[in-house]
Amino acid sequence: MKKKSNNIDRRSFLKFVGAGTALAVAGCAGSKKDESSNAATSATGAGEGEMTYRTNPKTGEKVSILGYGCMRLPTIPGTKPGEVAEIDQETVNELVDYALEHGVNYFDTSPAYCQGRSEGAMGIALSRHPRDSYYIATKLSNFAPQTWSREKSIEMYRNSLKELKTDYIDYMLLHAIGMGGMEQYNGRYVDNGILDFLASEREAGRIKNLGFSYHGDVEVFNYLLSLHDKYKWDFVQIQLNYVDWLHAKEVNPRNTDAEYLYNELKKRNIPAVIMEPLLGGRLASVNNHIAASMKQRRPDDSIASWAFRFAGSPDGVLTVLSGMTYMDHLKDNLRTYSPLQPLDDNELDFLEKTAQEILSYPTVACNDCKYCMPCPYGLDIPGILTHYNKCVNEGNVPSGKNDPKYAQAKRAFLVGYDRAVPKLRQANHCIACGKCKIHCPQGIDIPAQMARIDAFVENLKQDTLA
Amino acid sequence: MYKIIRIVLALLCFVAITLLFLDFTGTAASLWGWLAKLQFIPAVLSLNIVALVVIVLLTVVFGRIYCSVICPLGVMQDCINWLRGKVGSKKSRKNRFAFKPPLTPVRIIVLAAFVVAVGCGFMSIAALIEPYSEFGRIVSTFLAPVYDWGNNLLATEAEQQGSYLFYQVSPKAVMLPAVILAGATFVIVGAFAWFDGRGYCNKICPVGTILGYLSQVSILKPVINTSLCNGCRKCERNCKASCIDAKNHKIDYTRCVACMDCINNCSTGAIQYTVRRTHTVAAEPDDSRRTFIATGLIFAGALASKAEDKLTDGGMAVIIPKQKPQRASRIVPPGAVSVRNLERHCTSCQLCISECPNGVLRPSMSMSTFMQPEVSYEHGYCRPECTRCSEVCPAGAIIAVDKAEKAVTQVGHAVVDTDLCLSAKGEEKCGKCSRTCPAEAIVMVKVEEDNEESPLMPVVNESLCIGCGACENLCPVNPLSAIHVEGHSVHRKI
């Protein structure tokens, strides 16, 4: 039964894939091509050609399928804890130049990213190029209650324009609606009249497209879509990848399947901007044998390329955001998307099986976004969770003392733990104050995870694993 | 031939014992930890009958080969002496020894002083001339940092290669008094070795004196066959113990360390390692036996030490490093039985400190317990799975305990400072100490009993607390934890 239902899901997915590839330029007119046209498209060479573009149905502008996410910009190493990391502006400039040169034209930032330095750095890098050669996306990131007032929120918006050295924003988002439910949504955007303010800014032409990004409580997502007739959302940013497509609830009970979110947008002909195509990098470093079967199918393609092809395949996707820190990331993604070779039937089937297999590994849903940081008690929360996930994927989280690999896995886990996280910043120092919890866009119960990981470490150290 | 065997065995022992002080993984200790237990004074202090019987038998059969093979300080001196033979003019290198009469009064006085110091519980003073712990202090002060540094280089390399073969160790804090003591020991012992061969062993070393008199009765000895001797005195002038009176064809066996050099050097084969009539035995062995027994049966009072001064942590900034609290009573590790037992037996060889993987043990800088291990919990706590210090201690200062025994041994108890406690002050719902306590001895209770809203404070059930320091080490309050451990002068069992 399970297989059958998978097939149906896959077929419904393929419909979008087929349409998407055929109409990569023509936009999403809702055509229903069959799979043969999809196969024909994918016969073209990979990575040697032109970037694939999607068309914004409202403005008709062509947006590169690869969007530059500016949350993980390179920093100058050697920053002391407690200090704000200095952005490596020279490298950012290089990356931006290279990206523009190779057809990337969508740059997604926020006043909250990189400890508040992302917009400024992008402003410097982008303002060196003609303003009409790229689209800027930024957000109204008024998370902290002290920024909920109308004045503070408008000040944040104006500051974005200043930092980005521009007088208009191409894509403006309400940031992470759904976190904190309806209450927070109302506090941040409705009670203070900010949503109407932004709509008026769109009227005035200082905002070209207005949309929102969504995490968490699906009630807010549904509510905002019900307001579509009033606000005419130009785009919506959602988390989509081959795991979240059908298994979002298994990753995190609070999340909603990307298939649902995407279909809701599709119904209303709202273009989707995709975030977390790699699930915070977790789909770029998968378990060894998953990696092997990916390489077996496409030896020249990176592990990450599978996730990017998946995210880019549905035709309603405007762009897929990737937070590229290094030139290698950028080049690899350019290879994947120049042009995009959509997934075929077999490959979709394979990724669905892969998703199920990935879920059989009990990783924590951390995407390493660092919103939880800094922890007042000095813990390196993303470091701890990333190390744990790495060990899960590498098979170094033994289930018990009788595990044949126990001794080896124990060593890899514990030695690797001390390498990844300084002793004073490890999970055993968590006092469960819970200050981090409200900041996590993935809704991870961080103190509970810290306690669980610490208990696991104790079991390893004391050889008391069942 | 004898000489080659001696050198091979000596180097093996020497390297093995050195590794005991360097290897932080515990592998060396698990494989040849017994070598440390074969050391004479530690064996006496721990009343290790097996080791003592082995040493006495070895000496009675072969002479003082203990001093040539088993004693690391002796071998270290041989190495220095060998180096001396490689530098300078040929004249100064060769034939540089001559027979000297024994300095018997000095030997006896030093030995007596040693015995008195041990007997009166001034172990940290007696330890100054205890050969094995002298060596231990030199290695752990000077060689261990180099070894750790080399390991960390390899660990960095391993990390880049994705290997888990090597891991980083945090370097132990370098303490000036320890450096001065170990440095002075090395210079003095080294100078003896450089200028006077085995002079230290035959003038100062209490073990040398005891085994020297015991070896007079040994079955096998180097013996000069007067009929073959041509009187060249080559043996005498190359004897690092200066104990061969070639003119009179006599060897002072109290000073002979059975190095076999003379046998090798004799061109006529006049010196043989053989059975010799024992009629020359003097009355002295009695004395050595007496000392031996005396040393083994020493009991006396000792002073509790105070713990202070600040130790910095190798960690990162922003987290304020923990400071050592003022402890009213000293903590000694599980297995030490009591503060008195540790102070009376410990030769401050540093082996337990080298072994401690949690940064709990470090040398005491207090006068009365100088260089003896001291427990404190700023860098880590005494973890439930670890009993390594008790396993390696050769001197009976820390007696072997297993994990189950350790889990019920109360080395101290935790004391809460509610003025510092985040929870008691209502600043945070913490309860870290309560959750982390392996003995479940800490409970969170309301500060004001009748107040529903009252913040909670930790209270310690001393009858369950084992004093492991988990609460103190993991307390989020810095630099002084809001909960700290006070030691028990005599350990109790739950």
mmCIF file of N, CA and C in Angstrom, chain B residues 180-263:
data_model
loop_
_atom_site.group_PDB
_atom_site.id
_atom_site.type_symbol
_atom_site.label_atom_id
_atom_site.label_comp_id
_atom_site.label_asym_id
_atom_site.label_seq_id
_atom_site.Cartn_x
_atom_site.Cartn_y
_atom_site.Cartn_z
ATOM 1 N N ILE B 180 60.902 24.348 39.359
ATOM 2 C CA ILE B 180 62.130 24.589 40.136
ATOM 3 C C ILE B 180 62.585 23.296 40.808
ATOM 4 N N LEU B 181 61.637 22.597 41.436
ATOM 5 C CA LEU B 181 62.004 21.370 42.142
ATOM 6 C C LEU B 181 62.551 20.327 41.175
ATOM 7 N N ALA B 182 61.804 20.073 40.091
ATOM 8 C CA ALA B 182 62.242 19.043 39.149
ATOM 9 C C ALA B 182 63.555 19.465 38.488
ATOM 10 N N GLY B 183 63.690 20.749 38.204
ATOM 11 C CA GLY B 183 64.912 21.253 37.580
ATOM 12 C C GLY B 183 66.103 21.067 38.501
ATOM 13 N N ALA B 184 65.929 21.428 39.763
ATOM 14 C CA ALA B 184 67.022 21.285 40.723
ATOM 15 C C ALA B 184 67.402 19.819 40.874
ATOM 16 N N THR B 185 66.400 18.946 40.945
ATOM 17 C CA THR B 185 66.679 17.518 41.059
ATOM 18 C C THR B 185 67.514 17.035 39.880
ATOM 19 N N PHE B 186 67.091 17.456 38.693
ATOM 20 C CA PHE B 186 67.788 17.000 37.489
ATOM 21 C C PHE B 186 69.224 17.525 37.483
ATOM 22 N N VAL B 187 69.404 18.775 37.861
ATOM 23 C CA VAL B 187 70.755 19.364 37.839
ATOM 24 C C VAL B 187 71.652 18.660 38.860
ATOM 25 N N ILE B 188 71.131 18.447 40.063
ATOM 26 C CA ILE B 188 71.961 17.842 41.120
ATOM 27 C C ILE B 188 72.294 16.388 40.779
ATOM 28 N N VAL B 189 71.255 15.618 40.450
ATOM 29 C CA VAL B 189 71.501 14.207 40.128
ATOM 30 C C VAL B 189 72.372 14.112 38.875
ATOM 31 N N GLY B 190 72.068 14.986 37.897
ATOM 32 C CA GLY B 190 72.851 14.995 36.660
ATOM 33 C C GLY B 190 74.309 15.337 36.926
ATOM 34 N N ALA B 191 74.544 16.299 37.820
ATOM 35 C CA ALA B 191 75.922 16.693 38.130
ATOM 36 C C ALA B 191 76.670 15.541 38.789
ATOM 37 N N PHE B 192 76.014 14.856 39.713
ATOM 38 C CA PHE B 192 76.619 13.665 40.323
ATOM 39 C C PHE B 192 77.018 12.687 39.230
ATOM 40 N N ALA B 193 76.071 12.414 38.319
ATOM 41 C CA ALA B 193 76.326 11.417 37.278
ATOM 42 C C ALA B 193 77.471 11.872 36.383
ATOM 43 N N TRP B 194 77.521 13.127 36.085
ATOM 44 C CA TRP B 194 78.530 13.677 35.173
ATOM 45 C C TRP B 194 79.932 13.587 35.784
ATOM 46 N N PHE B 195 80.023 13.979 37.044
ATOM 47 C CA PHE B 195 81.353 14.060 37.665
ATOM 48 C C PHE B 195 81.711 12.840 38.498
ATOM 49 N N ASP B 196 80.705 12.115 38.940
ATOM 50 C CA ASP B 196 80.991 11.106 39.968
ATOM 51 C C ASP B 196 80.298 9.769 39.680
ATOM 52 N N GLY B 197 79.931 9.519 38.412
ATOM 53 C CA GLY B 197 79.320 8.233 38.073
ATOM 54 C C GLY B 197 78.093 7.951 38.902
ATOM 55 N N ARG B 198 78.166 6.881 39.709
ATOM 56 C CA ARG B 198 77.032 6.534 40.555
ATOM 57 C C ARG B 198 77.149 7.138 41.957
ATOM 58 N N GLY B 199 77.799 8.289 42.030
ATOM 59 C CA GLY B 199 78.003 8.930 43.330
ATOM 60 C C GLY B 199 76.715 9.191 44.082
ATOM 61 N N TYR B 200 75.680 9.646 43.351
ATOM 62 C CA TYR B 200 74.415 9.937 44.015
ATOM 63 C C TYR B 200 73.852 8.684 44.672
ATOM 64 N N CYS B 201 73.930 7.574 43.902
ATOM 65 C CA CYS B 201 73.329 6.325 44.380
ATOM 66 C C CYS B 201 74.066 5.785 45.612
ATOM 67 N N ASN B 202 75.368 6.105 45.697
ATOM 68 C CA ASN B 202 76.170 5.531 46.769
ATOM 69 C C ASN B 202 76.463 6.492 47.900
ATOM 70 N N LYS B 203 75.892 7.704 47.780
ATOM 71 C CA LYS B 203 76.085 8.650 48.879
ATOM 72 C C LYS B 203 74.740 9.093 49.449
ATOM 73 N N ILE B 204 73.815 9.393 48.563
ATOM 74 C CA ILE B 204 72.560 10.010 48.989
ATOM 75 C C ILE B 204 71.401 9.018 49.005
ATOM 76 N N CYS B 205 71.243 8.295 47.908
ATOM 77 C CA CYS B 205 70.007 7.537 47.692
ATOM 78 C C CYS B 205 69.735 6.528 48.808
ATOM 79 N N PRO B 206 68.604 6.667 49.493
ATOM 80 C CA PRO B 206 68.284 5.721 50.565
ATOM 81 C C PRO B 206 68.080 4.295 50.054
ATOM 82 N N VAL B 207 67.554 4.177 48.847
ATOM 83 C CA VAL B 207 67.348 2.839 48.286
ATOM 84 C C VAL B 207 68.715 2.212 47.995
ATOM 85 N N GLY B 208 69.620 3.031 47.468
ATOM 86 C CA GLY B 208 70.979 2.551 47.183
ATOM 87 C C GLY B 208 71.644 2.033 48.447
ATOM 88 N N THR B 209 71.454 2.740 49.548
ATOM 89 C CA THR B 209 72.078 2.339 50.810
ATOM 90 C C THR B 209 71.482 1.021 51.311
ATOM 91 N N ILE B 210 70.144 0.958 51.294
ATOM 92 C CA ILE B 210 69.482 -0.263 51.790
ATOM 93 C C ILE B 210 69.886 -1.454 50.941
ATOM 94 N N LEU B 211 69.733 -1.329 49.621
ATOM 95 C CA LEU B 211 70.051 -2.463 48.757
ATOM 96 C C LEU B 211 71.552 -2.735 48.744
ATOM 97 N N GLY B 212 72.353 -1.691 48.961
ATOM 98 C CA GLY B 212 73.808 -1.863 49.005
ATOM 99 C C GLY B 212 74.204 -2.825 50.108
ATOM 100 N N TYR B 213 73.679 -2.591 51.292
ATOM 101 C CA TYR B 213 74.038 -3.483 52.397
ATOM 102 C C TYR B 213 73.429 -4.860 52.208
ATOM 103 N N LEU B 214 72.234 -4.896 51.635
ATOM 104 C CA LEU B 214 71.603 -6.193 51.375
ATOM 105 C C LEU B 214 72.403 -6.991 50.351
ATOM 106 N N SER B 215 72.971 -6.293 49.363
ATOM 107 C CA SER B 215 73.642 -7.015 48.277
ATOM 108 C C SER B 215 74.971 -7.623 48.718
ATOM 109 N N GLN B 216 75.428 -7.259 49.910
ATOM 110 C CA GLN B 216 76.652 -7.899 50.420
ATOM 111 C C GLN B 216 76.475 -9.396 50.549
ATOM 112 N N VAL B 217 75.246 -9.827 50.766
ATOM 113 C CA VAL B 217 75.014 -11.263 50.936
ATOM 114 C C VAL B 217 74.638 -11.915 49.614
ATOM 115 N N SER B 218 74.719 -11.168 48.520
ATOM 116 C CA SER B 218 74.234 -11.738 47.269
ATOM 117 C C SER B 218 75.051 -12.956 46.843
ATOM 118 N N ILE B 219 74.381 -13.865 46.161
ATOM 119 C CA ILE B 219 75.028 -15.108 45.744
ATOM 120 C C ILE B 219 76.001 -14.840 44.614
ATOM 121 N N LEU B 220 75.532 -14.109 43.585
ATOM 122 C CA LEU B 220 76.396 -13.819 42.442
ATOM 123 C C LEU B 220 76.989 -12.429 42.592
ATOM 124 N N LYS B 221 78.291 -12.351 42.307
ATOM 125 C CA LYS B 221 78.973 -11.063 42.422
ATOM 126 C C LYS B 221 80.126 -11.042 41.441
ATOM 127 N N PRO B 222 80.581 -9.857 41.054
ATOM 128 C CA PRO B 222 81.841 -9.816 40.310
ATOM 129 C C PRO B 222 82.996 -10.093 41.288
ATOM 130 N N VAL B 223 83.839 -11.049 40.928
ATOM 131 C CA VAL B 223 84.933 -11.444 41.824
ATOM 132 C C VAL B 223 86.242 -11.358 41.044
ATOM 133 N N ILE B 224 87.278 -10.790 41.720
ATOM 134 C CA ILE B 224 88.581 -10.685 41.040
ATOM 135 C C ILE B 224 89.392 -11.946 41.334
ATOM 136 N N ASN B 225 89.779 -12.594 40.274
ATOM 137 C CA ASN B 225 90.635 -13.768 40.411
ATOM 138 C C ASN B 225 92.075 -13.287 40.423
ATOM 139 N N THR B 226 92.679 -13.283 41.623
ATOM 140 C CA THR B 226 94.002 -12.695 41.782
ATOM 141 C C THR B 226 95.062 -13.389 40.940
ATOM 142 N N SER B 227 94.838 -14.660 40.633
ATOM 143 C CA SER B 227 95.852 -15.365 39.859
ATOM 144 C C SER B 227 95.893 -14.902 38.413
ATOM 145 N N LEU B 228 94.750 -14.354 37.926
ATOM 146 C CA LEU B 228 94.716 -13.894 36.541
ATOM 147 C C LEU B 228 94.975 -12.396 36.421
ATOM 148 N N CYS B 229 94.777 -11.659 37.501
ATOM 149 C CA CYS B 229 94.884 -10.199 37.456
ATOM 150 C C CYS B 229 96.307 -9.760 37.205
ATOM 151 N N ASN B 230 96.461 -8.850 36.198
ATOM 152 C CA ASN B 230 97.802 -8.340 35.912
ATOM 153 C C ASN B 230 98.038 -6.973 36.541
ATOM 154 N N GLY B 231 97.053 -6.529 37.332
ATOM 155 C CA GLY B 231 97.229 -5.276 38.062
ATOM 156 C C GLY B 231 97.174 -4.035 37.198
ATOM 157 N N CYS B 232 96.469 -4.097 36.056
ATOM 158 C CA CYS B 232 96.416 -2.921 35.173
ATOM 159 C C CYS B 232 95.492 -1.830 35.694
ATOM 160 N N ARG B 233 94.616 -2.145 36.592
ATOM 161 C CA ARG B 233 93.677 -1.214 37.242
ATOM 162 C C ARG B 233 92.660 -0.603 36.269
ATOM 163 N N LYS B 234 92.544 -1.237 35.097
ATOM 164 C CA LYS B 234 91.560 -0.751 34.129
ATOM 165 C C LYS B 234 90.145 -0.831 34.713
ATOM 166 N N CYS B 235 89.912 -1.914 35.457
ATOM 167 C CA CYS B 235 88.584 -2.093 36.060
ATOM 168 C C CYS B 235 88.276 -0.956 37.005
ATOM 169 N N GLU B 236 89.208 -0.637 37.850
ATOM 170 C CA GLU B 236 89.015 0.397 38.862
ATOM 171 C C GLU B 236 88.767 1.754 38.213
ATOM 172 N N ARG B 237 89.548 2.053 37.172
ATOM 173 C CA ARG B 237 89.468 3.386 36.578
ATOM 174 C C ARG B 237 88.261 3.544 35.653
ATOM 175 N N ASN B 238 87.539 2.457 35.429
ATOM 176 C CA ASN B 238 86.304 2.570 34.652
ATOM 177 C C ASN B 238 85.074 2.197 35.465
ATOM 178 N N CYS B 239 85.254 2.069 36.767
ATOM 179 C CA CYS B 239 84.107 1.709 37.611
ATOM 180 C C CYS B 239 83.363 2.960 38.042
ATOM 181 N N LYS B 240 82.116 3.122 37.522
ATOM 182 C CA LYS B 240 81.369 4.354 37.801
ATOM 183 C C LYS B 240 80.915 4.433 39.256
ATOM 184 N N ALA B 241 80.983 3.290 39.966
ATOM 185 C CA ALA B 241 80.627 3.323 41.379
ATOM 186 C C ALA B 241 81.878 3.548 42.249
ATOM 187 N N SER B 242 83.041 3.621 41.614
ATOM 188 C CA SER B 242 84.325 3.810 42.320
ATOM 189 C C SER B 242 84.486 2.835 43.480
ATOM 190 N N CYS B 243 84.060 1.580 43.247
ATOM 191 C CA CYS B 243 84.043 0.635 44.372
ATOM 192 C C CYS B 243 85.095 -0.467 44.248
ATOM 193 N N ILE B 244 85.925 -0.436 43.157
ATOM 194 C CA ILE B 244 86.926 -1.497 42.992
ATOM 195 C C ILE B 244 88.290 -1.001 43.487
ATOM 196 N N ASP B 245 88.763 -1.678 44.478
ATOM 197 C CA ASP B 245 90.109 -1.397 44.976
ATOM 198 C C ASP B 245 91.036 -2.410 44.320
ATOM 199 N N ALA B 246 91.535 -2.066 43.117
ATOM 200 C CA ALA B 246 92.264 -3.042 42.312
ATOM 201 C C ALA B 246 93.588 -3.437 42.968
ATOM 202 N N LYS B 247 94.159 -2.465 43.645
ATOM 203 C CA LYS B 247 95.452 -2.728 44.273
ATOM 204 C C LYS B 247 95.346 -3.890 45.258
ATOM 205 N N ASN B 248 94.247 -3.852 46.033
ATOM 206 C CA ASN B 248 94.053 -4.900 47.036
ATOM 207 C C ASN B 248 93.126 -6.007 46.558
ATOM 208 N N HIS B 249 92.756 -5.917 45.263
ATOM 209 C CA HIS B 249 91.839 -6.915 44.703
ATOM 210 C C HIS B 249 90.547 -7.027 45.494
ATOM 211 N N LYS B 250 90.032 -5.854 45.932
ATOM 212 C CA LYS B 250 88.806 -5.886 46.720
ATOM 213 C C LYS B 250 87.717 -5.051 46.042
ATOM 214 N N ILE B 251 86.495 -5.528 46.197
ATOM 215 C CA ILE B 251 85.351 -4.777 45.680
ATOM 216 C C ILE B 251 84.418 -4.470 46.841
ATOM 217 N N ASP B 252 84.007 -3.184 46.941
ATOM 218 C CA ASP B 252 83.050 -2.819 47.983
ATOM 219 C C ASP B 252 81.644 -3.109 47.451
ATOM 220 N N TYR B 253 81.093 -4.252 47.897
ATOM 221 C CA TYR B 253 79.806 -4.679 47.325
ATOM 222 C C TYR B 253 78.630 -3.797 47.756
ATOM 223 N N THR B 254 78.819 -3.009 48.799
ATOM 224 C CA THR B 254 77.711 -2.118 49.166
ATOM 225 C C THR B 254 77.501 -1.056 48.092
ATOM 226 N N ARG B 255 78.549 -0.828 47.306
ATOM 227 C CA ARG B 255 78.414 0.212 46.299
ATOM 228 C C ARG B 255 78.336 -0.335 44.874
ATOM 229 N N CYS B 256 78.676 -1.608 44.690
ATOM 230 C CA CYS B 256 78.636 -2.190 43.350
ATOM 231 C C CYS B 256 77.187 -2.318 42.868
ATOM 232 N N VAL B 257 76.889 -1.735 41.675
ATOM 233 C CA VAL B 257 75.519 -1.804 41.164
ATOM 234 C C VAL B 257 75.367 -2.911 40.117
ATOM 235 N N ALA B 258 76.340 -3.819 40.092
ATOM 236 C CA ALA B 258 76.293 -4.978 39.188
ATOM 237 C C ALA B 258 76.088 -4.561 37.735
ATOM 238 N N CYS B 259 76.883 -3.549 37.313
ATOM 239 C CA CYS B 259 76.720 -3.058 35.949
ATOM 240 C C CYS B 259 77.495 -3.914 34.957
ATOM 241 N N MET B 260 78.422 -4.723 35.440
ATOM 242 C CA MET B 260 79.191 -5.663 34.619
ATOM 243 C C MET B 260 80.237 -4.981 33.718
ATOM 244 N N ASP B 261 80.418 -3.667 33.891
ATOM 245 C CA ASP B 261 81.411 -2.979 33.066
ATOM 246 C C ASP B 261 82.819 -3.542 33.295
ATOM 247 N N CYS B 262 83.138 -3.821 34.576
ATOM 248 C CA CYS B 262 84.492 -4.288 34.891
ATOM 249 C C CYS B 262 84.798 -5.615 34.216
ATOM 250 N N ILE B 263 83.760 -6.470 34.135
ATOM 251 C CA ILE B 263 83.960 -7.783 33.510
ATOM 252 C C ILE B 263 84.330 -7.589 32.041
#
